[in-house]
Short mmCIF file of N, CA, C and O in Angstrom, two decimals:
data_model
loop_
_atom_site.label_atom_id
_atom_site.label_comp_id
_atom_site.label_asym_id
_atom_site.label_seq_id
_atom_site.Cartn_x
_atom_site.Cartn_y
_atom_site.Cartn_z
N UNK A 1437 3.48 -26.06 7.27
CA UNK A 1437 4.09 -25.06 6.43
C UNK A 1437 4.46 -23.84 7.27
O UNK A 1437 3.69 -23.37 8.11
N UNK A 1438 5.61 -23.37 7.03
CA UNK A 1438 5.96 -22.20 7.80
C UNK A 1438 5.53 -21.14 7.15
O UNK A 1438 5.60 -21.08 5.92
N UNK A 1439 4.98 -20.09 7.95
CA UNK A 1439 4.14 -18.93 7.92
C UNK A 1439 5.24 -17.62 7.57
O UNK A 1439 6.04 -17.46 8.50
N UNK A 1440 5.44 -16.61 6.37
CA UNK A 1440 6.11 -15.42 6.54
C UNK A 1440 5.58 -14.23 6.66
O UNK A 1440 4.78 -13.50 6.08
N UNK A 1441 6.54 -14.24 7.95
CA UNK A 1441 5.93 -12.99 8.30
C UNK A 1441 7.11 -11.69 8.08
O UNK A 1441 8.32 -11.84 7.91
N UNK A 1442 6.44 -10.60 8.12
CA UNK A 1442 7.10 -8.92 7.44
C UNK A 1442 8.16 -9.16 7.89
O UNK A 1442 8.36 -10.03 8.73
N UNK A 1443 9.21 -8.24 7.28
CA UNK A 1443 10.96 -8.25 7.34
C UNK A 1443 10.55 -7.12 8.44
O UNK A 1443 9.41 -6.67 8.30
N UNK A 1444 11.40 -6.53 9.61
CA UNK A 1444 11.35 -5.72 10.32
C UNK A 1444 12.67 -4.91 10.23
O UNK A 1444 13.37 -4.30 11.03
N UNK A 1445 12.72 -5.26 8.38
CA UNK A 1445 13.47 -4.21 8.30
C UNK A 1445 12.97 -2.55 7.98
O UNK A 1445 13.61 -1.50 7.97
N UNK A 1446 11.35 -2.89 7.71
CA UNK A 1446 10.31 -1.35 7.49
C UNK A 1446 10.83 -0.36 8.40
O UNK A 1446 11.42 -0.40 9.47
N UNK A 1447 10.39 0.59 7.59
CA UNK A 1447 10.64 1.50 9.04
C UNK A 1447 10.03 1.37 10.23
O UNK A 1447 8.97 0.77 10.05
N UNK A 1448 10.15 1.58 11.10
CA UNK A 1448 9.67 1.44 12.27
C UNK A 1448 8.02 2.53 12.34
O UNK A 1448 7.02 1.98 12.80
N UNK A 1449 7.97 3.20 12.12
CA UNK A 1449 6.70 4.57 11.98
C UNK A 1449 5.73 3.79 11.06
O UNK A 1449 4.54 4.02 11.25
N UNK A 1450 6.05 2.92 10.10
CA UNK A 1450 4.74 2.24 9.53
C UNK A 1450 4.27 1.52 9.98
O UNK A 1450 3.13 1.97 9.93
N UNK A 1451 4.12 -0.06 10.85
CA UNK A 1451 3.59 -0.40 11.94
C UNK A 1451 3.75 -0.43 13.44
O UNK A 1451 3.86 -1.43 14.15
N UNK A 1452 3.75 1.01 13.86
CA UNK A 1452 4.13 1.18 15.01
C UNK A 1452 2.68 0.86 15.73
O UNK A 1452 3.12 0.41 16.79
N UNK A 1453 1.40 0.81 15.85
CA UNK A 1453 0.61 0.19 15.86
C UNK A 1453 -0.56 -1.04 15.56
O UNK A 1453 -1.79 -1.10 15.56
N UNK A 1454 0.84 -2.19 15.23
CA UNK A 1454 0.52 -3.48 15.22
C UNK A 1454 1.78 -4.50 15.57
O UNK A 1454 2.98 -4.39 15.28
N UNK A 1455 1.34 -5.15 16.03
CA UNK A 1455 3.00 -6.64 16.33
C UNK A 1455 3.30 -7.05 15.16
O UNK A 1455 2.55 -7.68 14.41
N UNK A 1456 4.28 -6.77 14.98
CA UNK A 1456 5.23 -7.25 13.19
C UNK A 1456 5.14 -8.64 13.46
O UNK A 1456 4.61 -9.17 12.48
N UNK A 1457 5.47 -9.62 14.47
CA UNK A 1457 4.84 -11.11 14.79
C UNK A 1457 3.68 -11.37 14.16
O UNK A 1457 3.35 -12.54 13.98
N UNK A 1458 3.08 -10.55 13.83
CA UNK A 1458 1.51 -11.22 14.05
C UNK A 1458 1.29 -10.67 12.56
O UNK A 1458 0.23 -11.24 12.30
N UNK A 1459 1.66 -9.83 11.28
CA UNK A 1459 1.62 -9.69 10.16
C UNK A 1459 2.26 -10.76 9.13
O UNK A 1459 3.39 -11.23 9.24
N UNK A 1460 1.49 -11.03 8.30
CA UNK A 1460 1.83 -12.27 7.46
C UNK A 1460 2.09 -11.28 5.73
O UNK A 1460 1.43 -10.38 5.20
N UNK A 1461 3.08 -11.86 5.40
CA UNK A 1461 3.55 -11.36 3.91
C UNK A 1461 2.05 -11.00 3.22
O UNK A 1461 1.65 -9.89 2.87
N UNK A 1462 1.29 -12.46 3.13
CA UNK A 1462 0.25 -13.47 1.89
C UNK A 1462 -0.90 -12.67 2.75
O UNK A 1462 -1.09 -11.62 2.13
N UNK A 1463 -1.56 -12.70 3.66
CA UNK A 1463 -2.47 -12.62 3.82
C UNK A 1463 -2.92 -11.47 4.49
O UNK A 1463 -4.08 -11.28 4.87
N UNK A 1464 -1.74 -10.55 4.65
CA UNK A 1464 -1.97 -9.06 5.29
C UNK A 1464 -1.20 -8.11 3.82
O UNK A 1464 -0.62 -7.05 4.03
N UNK A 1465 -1.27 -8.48 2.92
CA UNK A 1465 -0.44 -8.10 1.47
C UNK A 1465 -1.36 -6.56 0.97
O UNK A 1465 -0.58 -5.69 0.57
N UNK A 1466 -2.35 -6.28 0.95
CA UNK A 1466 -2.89 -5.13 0.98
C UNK A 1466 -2.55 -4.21 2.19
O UNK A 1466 -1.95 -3.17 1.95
N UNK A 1467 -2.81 -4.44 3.15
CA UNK A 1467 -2.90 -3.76 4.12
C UNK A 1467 -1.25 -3.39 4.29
O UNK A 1467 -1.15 -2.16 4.22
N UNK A 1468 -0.05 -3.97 4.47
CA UNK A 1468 1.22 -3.66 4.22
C UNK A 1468 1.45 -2.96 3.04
O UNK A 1468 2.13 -1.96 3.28
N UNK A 1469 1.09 -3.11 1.54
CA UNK A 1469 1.45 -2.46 0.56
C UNK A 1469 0.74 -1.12 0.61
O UNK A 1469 1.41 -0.12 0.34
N UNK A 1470 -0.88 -0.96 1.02
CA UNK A 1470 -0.89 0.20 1.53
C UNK A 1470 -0.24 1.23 2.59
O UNK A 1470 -0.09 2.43 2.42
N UNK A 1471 0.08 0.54 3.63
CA UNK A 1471 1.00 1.68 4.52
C UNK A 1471 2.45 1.78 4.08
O UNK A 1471 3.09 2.46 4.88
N UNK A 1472 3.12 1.37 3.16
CA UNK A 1472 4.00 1.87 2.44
C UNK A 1472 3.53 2.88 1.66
O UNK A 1472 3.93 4.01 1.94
N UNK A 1473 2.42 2.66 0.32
CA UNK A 1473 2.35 3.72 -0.26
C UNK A 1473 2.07 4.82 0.21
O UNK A 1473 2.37 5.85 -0.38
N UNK A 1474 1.28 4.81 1.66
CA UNK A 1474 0.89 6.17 2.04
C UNK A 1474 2.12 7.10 2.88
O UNK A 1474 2.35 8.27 2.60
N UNK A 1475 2.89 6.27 4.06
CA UNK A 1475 3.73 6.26 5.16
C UNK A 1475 5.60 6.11 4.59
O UNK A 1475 6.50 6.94 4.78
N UNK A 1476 5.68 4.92 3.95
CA UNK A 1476 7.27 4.65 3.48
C UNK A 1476 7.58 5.49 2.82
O UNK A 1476 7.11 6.47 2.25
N UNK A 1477 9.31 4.54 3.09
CA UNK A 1477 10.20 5.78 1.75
C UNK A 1477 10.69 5.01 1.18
O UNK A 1477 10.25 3.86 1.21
N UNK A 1478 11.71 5.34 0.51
CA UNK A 1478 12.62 4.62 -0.66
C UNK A 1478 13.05 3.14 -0.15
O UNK A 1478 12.97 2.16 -0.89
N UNK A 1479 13.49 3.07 1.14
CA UNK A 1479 13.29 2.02 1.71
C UNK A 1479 12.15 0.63 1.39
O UNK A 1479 12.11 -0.43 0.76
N UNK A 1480 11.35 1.41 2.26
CA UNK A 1480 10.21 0.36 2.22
C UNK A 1480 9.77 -0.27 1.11
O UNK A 1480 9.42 -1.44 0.98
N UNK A 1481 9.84 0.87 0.07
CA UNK A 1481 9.16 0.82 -1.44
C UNK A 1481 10.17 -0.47 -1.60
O UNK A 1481 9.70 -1.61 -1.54
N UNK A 1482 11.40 -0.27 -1.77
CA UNK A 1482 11.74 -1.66 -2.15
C UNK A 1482 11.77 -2.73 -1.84
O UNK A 1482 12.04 -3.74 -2.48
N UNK A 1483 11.39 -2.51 -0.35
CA UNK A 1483 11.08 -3.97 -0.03
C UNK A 1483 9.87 -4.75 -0.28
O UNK A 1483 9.92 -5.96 -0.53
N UNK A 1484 8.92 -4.15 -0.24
CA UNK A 1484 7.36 -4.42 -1.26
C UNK A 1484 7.76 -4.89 -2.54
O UNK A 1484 7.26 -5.89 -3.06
N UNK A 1485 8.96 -3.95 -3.23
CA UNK A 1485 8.84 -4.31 -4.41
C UNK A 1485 9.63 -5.76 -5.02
O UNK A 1485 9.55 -6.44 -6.04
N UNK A 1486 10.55 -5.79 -3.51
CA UNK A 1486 10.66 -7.16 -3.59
C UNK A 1486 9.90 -8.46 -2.97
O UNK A 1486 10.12 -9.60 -3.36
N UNK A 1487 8.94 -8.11 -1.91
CA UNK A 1487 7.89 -8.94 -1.60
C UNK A 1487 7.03 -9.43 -3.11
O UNK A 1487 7.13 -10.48 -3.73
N UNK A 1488 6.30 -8.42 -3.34
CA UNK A 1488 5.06 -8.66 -4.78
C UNK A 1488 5.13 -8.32 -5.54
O UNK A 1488 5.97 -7.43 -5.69
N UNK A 1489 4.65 -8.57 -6.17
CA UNK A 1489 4.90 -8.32 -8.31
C UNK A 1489 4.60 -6.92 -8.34
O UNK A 1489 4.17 -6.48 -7.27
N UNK A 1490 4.73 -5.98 -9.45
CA UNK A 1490 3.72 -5.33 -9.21
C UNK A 1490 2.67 -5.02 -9.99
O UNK A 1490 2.56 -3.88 -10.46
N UNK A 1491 1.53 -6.27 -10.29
CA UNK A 1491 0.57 -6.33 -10.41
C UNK A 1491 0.09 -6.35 -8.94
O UNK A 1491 -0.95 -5.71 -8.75
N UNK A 1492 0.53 -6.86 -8.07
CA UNK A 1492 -0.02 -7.39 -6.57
C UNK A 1492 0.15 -5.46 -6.20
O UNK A 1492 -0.85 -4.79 -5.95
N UNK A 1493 1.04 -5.08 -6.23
CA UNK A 1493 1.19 -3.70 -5.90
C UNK A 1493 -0.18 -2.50 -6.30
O UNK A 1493 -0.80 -1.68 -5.61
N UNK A 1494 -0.25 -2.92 -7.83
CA UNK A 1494 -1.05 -1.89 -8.18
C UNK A 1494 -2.12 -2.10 -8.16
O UNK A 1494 -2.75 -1.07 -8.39
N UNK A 1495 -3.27 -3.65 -7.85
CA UNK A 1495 -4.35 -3.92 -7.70
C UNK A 1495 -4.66 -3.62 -6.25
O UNK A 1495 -5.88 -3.58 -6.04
N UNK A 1496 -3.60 -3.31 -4.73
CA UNK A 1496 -3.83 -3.18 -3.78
C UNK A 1496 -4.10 -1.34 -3.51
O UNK A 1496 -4.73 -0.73 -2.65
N UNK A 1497 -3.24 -0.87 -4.74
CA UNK A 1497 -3.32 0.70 -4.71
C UNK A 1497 -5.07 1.15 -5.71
O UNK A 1497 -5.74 2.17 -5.80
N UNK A 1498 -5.20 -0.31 -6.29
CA UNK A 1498 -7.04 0.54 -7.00
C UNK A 1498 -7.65 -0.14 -5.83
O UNK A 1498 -8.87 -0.04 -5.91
N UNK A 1499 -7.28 -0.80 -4.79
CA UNK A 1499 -8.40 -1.37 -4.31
C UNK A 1499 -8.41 0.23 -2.57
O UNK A 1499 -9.38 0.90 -2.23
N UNK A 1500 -7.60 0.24 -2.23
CA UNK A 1500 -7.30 1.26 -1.71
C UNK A 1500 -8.44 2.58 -1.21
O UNK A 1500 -8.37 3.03 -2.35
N UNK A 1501 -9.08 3.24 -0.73
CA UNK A 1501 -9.88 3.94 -0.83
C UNK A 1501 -9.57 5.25 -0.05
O UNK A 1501 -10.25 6.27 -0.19
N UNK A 1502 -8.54 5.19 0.76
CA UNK A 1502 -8.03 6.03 2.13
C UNK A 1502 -6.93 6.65 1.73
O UNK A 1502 -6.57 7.49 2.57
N UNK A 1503 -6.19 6.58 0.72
CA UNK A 1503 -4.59 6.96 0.56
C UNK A 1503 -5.32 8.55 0.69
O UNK A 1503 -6.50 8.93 0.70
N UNK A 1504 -3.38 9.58 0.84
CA UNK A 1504 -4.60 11.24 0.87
C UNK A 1504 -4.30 11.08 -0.55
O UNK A 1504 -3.93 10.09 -1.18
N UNK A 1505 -4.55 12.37 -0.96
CA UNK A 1505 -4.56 12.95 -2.23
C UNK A 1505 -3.55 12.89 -3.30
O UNK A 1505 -3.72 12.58 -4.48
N UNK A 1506 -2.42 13.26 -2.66
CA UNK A 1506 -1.20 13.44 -3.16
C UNK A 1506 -0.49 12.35 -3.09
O UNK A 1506 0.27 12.27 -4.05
N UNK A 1507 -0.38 11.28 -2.19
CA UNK A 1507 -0.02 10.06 -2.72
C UNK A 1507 -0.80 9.24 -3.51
O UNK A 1507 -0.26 8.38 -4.21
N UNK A 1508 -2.27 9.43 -3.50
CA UNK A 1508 -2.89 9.00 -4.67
C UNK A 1508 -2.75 9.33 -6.28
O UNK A 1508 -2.89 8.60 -7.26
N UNK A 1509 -2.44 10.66 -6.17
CA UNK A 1509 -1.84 11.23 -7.36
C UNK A 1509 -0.63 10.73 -7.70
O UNK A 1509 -0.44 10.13 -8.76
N UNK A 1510 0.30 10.95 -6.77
CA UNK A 1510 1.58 9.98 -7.21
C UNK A 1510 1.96 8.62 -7.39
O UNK A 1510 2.96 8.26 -8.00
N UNK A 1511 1.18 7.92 -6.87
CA UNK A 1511 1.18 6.59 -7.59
C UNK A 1511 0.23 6.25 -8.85
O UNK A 1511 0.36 5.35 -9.68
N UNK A 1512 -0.57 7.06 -8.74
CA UNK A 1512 -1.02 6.81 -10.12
C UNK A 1512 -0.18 6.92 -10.91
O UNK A 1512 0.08 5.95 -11.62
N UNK A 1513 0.37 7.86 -11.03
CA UNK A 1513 1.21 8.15 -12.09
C UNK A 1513 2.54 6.83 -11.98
O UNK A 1513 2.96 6.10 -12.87
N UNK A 1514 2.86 6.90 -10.85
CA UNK A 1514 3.96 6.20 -11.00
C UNK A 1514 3.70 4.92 -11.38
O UNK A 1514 4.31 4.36 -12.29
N UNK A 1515 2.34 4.15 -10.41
CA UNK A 1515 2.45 2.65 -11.30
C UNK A 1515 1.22 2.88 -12.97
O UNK A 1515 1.05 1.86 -13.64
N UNK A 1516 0.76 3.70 -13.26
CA UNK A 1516 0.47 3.70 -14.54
C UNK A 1516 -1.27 3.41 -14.66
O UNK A 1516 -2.07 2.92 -15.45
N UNK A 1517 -1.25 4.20 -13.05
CA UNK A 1517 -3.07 3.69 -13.34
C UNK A 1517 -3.79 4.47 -13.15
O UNK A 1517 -3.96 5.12 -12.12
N UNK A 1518 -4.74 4.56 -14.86
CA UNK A 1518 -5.26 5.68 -15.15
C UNK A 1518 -6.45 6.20 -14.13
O UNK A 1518 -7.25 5.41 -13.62
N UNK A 1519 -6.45 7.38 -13.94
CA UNK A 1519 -7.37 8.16 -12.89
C UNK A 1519 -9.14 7.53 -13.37
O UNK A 1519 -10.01 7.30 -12.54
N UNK A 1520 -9.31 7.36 -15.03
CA UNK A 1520 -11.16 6.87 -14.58
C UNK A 1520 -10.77 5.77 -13.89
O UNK A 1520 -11.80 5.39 -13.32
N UNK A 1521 -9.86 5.01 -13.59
CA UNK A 1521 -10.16 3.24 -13.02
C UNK A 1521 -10.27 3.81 -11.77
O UNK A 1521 -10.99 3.10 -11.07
N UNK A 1522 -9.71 5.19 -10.97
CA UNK A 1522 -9.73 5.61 -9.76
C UNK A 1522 -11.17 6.17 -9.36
O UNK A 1522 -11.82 6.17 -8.32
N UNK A 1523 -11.35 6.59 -10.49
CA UNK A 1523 -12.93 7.49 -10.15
C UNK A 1523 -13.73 6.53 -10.03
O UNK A 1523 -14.64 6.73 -9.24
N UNK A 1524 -13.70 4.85 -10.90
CA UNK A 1524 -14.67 4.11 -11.26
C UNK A 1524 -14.74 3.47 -9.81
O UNK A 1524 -15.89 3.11 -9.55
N UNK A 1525 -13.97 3.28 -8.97
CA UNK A 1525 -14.16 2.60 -8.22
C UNK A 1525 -14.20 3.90 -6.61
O UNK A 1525 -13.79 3.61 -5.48
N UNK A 1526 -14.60 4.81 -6.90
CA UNK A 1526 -14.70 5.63 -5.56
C UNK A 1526 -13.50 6.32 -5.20
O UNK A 1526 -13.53 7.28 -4.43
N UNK A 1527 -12.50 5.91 -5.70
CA UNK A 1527 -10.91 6.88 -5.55
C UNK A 1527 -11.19 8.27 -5.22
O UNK A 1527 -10.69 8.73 -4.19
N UNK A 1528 -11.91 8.99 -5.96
CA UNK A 1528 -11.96 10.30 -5.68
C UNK A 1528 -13.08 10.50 -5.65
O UNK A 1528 -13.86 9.98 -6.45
N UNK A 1529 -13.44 11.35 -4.69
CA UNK A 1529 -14.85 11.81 -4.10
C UNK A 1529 -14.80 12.88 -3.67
O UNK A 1529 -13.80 13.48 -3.29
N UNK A 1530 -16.43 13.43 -3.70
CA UNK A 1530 -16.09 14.49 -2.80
C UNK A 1530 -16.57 14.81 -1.42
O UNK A 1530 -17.56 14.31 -0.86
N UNK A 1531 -15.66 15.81 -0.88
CA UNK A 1531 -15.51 15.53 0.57
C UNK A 1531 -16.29 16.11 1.04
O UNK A 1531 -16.50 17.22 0.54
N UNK A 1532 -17.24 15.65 2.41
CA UNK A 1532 -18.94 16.28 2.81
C UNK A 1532 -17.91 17.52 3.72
O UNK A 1532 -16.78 17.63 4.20
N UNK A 1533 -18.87 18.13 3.60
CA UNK A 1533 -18.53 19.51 4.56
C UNK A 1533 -19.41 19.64 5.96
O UNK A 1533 -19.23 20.60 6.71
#
């Protein structure tokens, strides 16, 4: 079975520290949909959004723990997922000093 791997049509600044060779659609699918939400633009977003559903999208954004603030805020809102499912799972914390 042939293996797919990422379009290199991303921007270049989102895996500039990994071989786009060596990223797989299926099995690196979190880890790509996260450095879009945090890093991409209008671009990228659509190409995710044509890679995975977006259920695949928004279960990789609650599973997520690193996004900053403000893109966490904005995708909540944008894919529709309410802030306790964020709190319930560690989303927001607070930060040790």
């Amino acid at each position: 079975m042939k293996k797919s791997y990422i379009s290199s049509k991303f921007s270049s600044l989102l895996f500039w520290d990994t071989n786009l060779s060596s990223i797989r659609k299926i099995k690196h699918r979190d880890f790509i949909i996260k450095r879009v939400l945090q890093f991409g633009d209008l671009k990228d977003w659509k190409i995710i959004n044509d890679f995975y559903t977006r259920a695949q999208i928004k279960r990789a954004f609650i599973k997520s723990r690193d996004l900053d603030p403000i893109s966490q805020n904005f995708w909540s809102v944008f894919l529709g997922v309410n802030k306790k499912i964020l709190i319930k799972n560690n989303f927001y914390t607070k930060k040790q000093f």
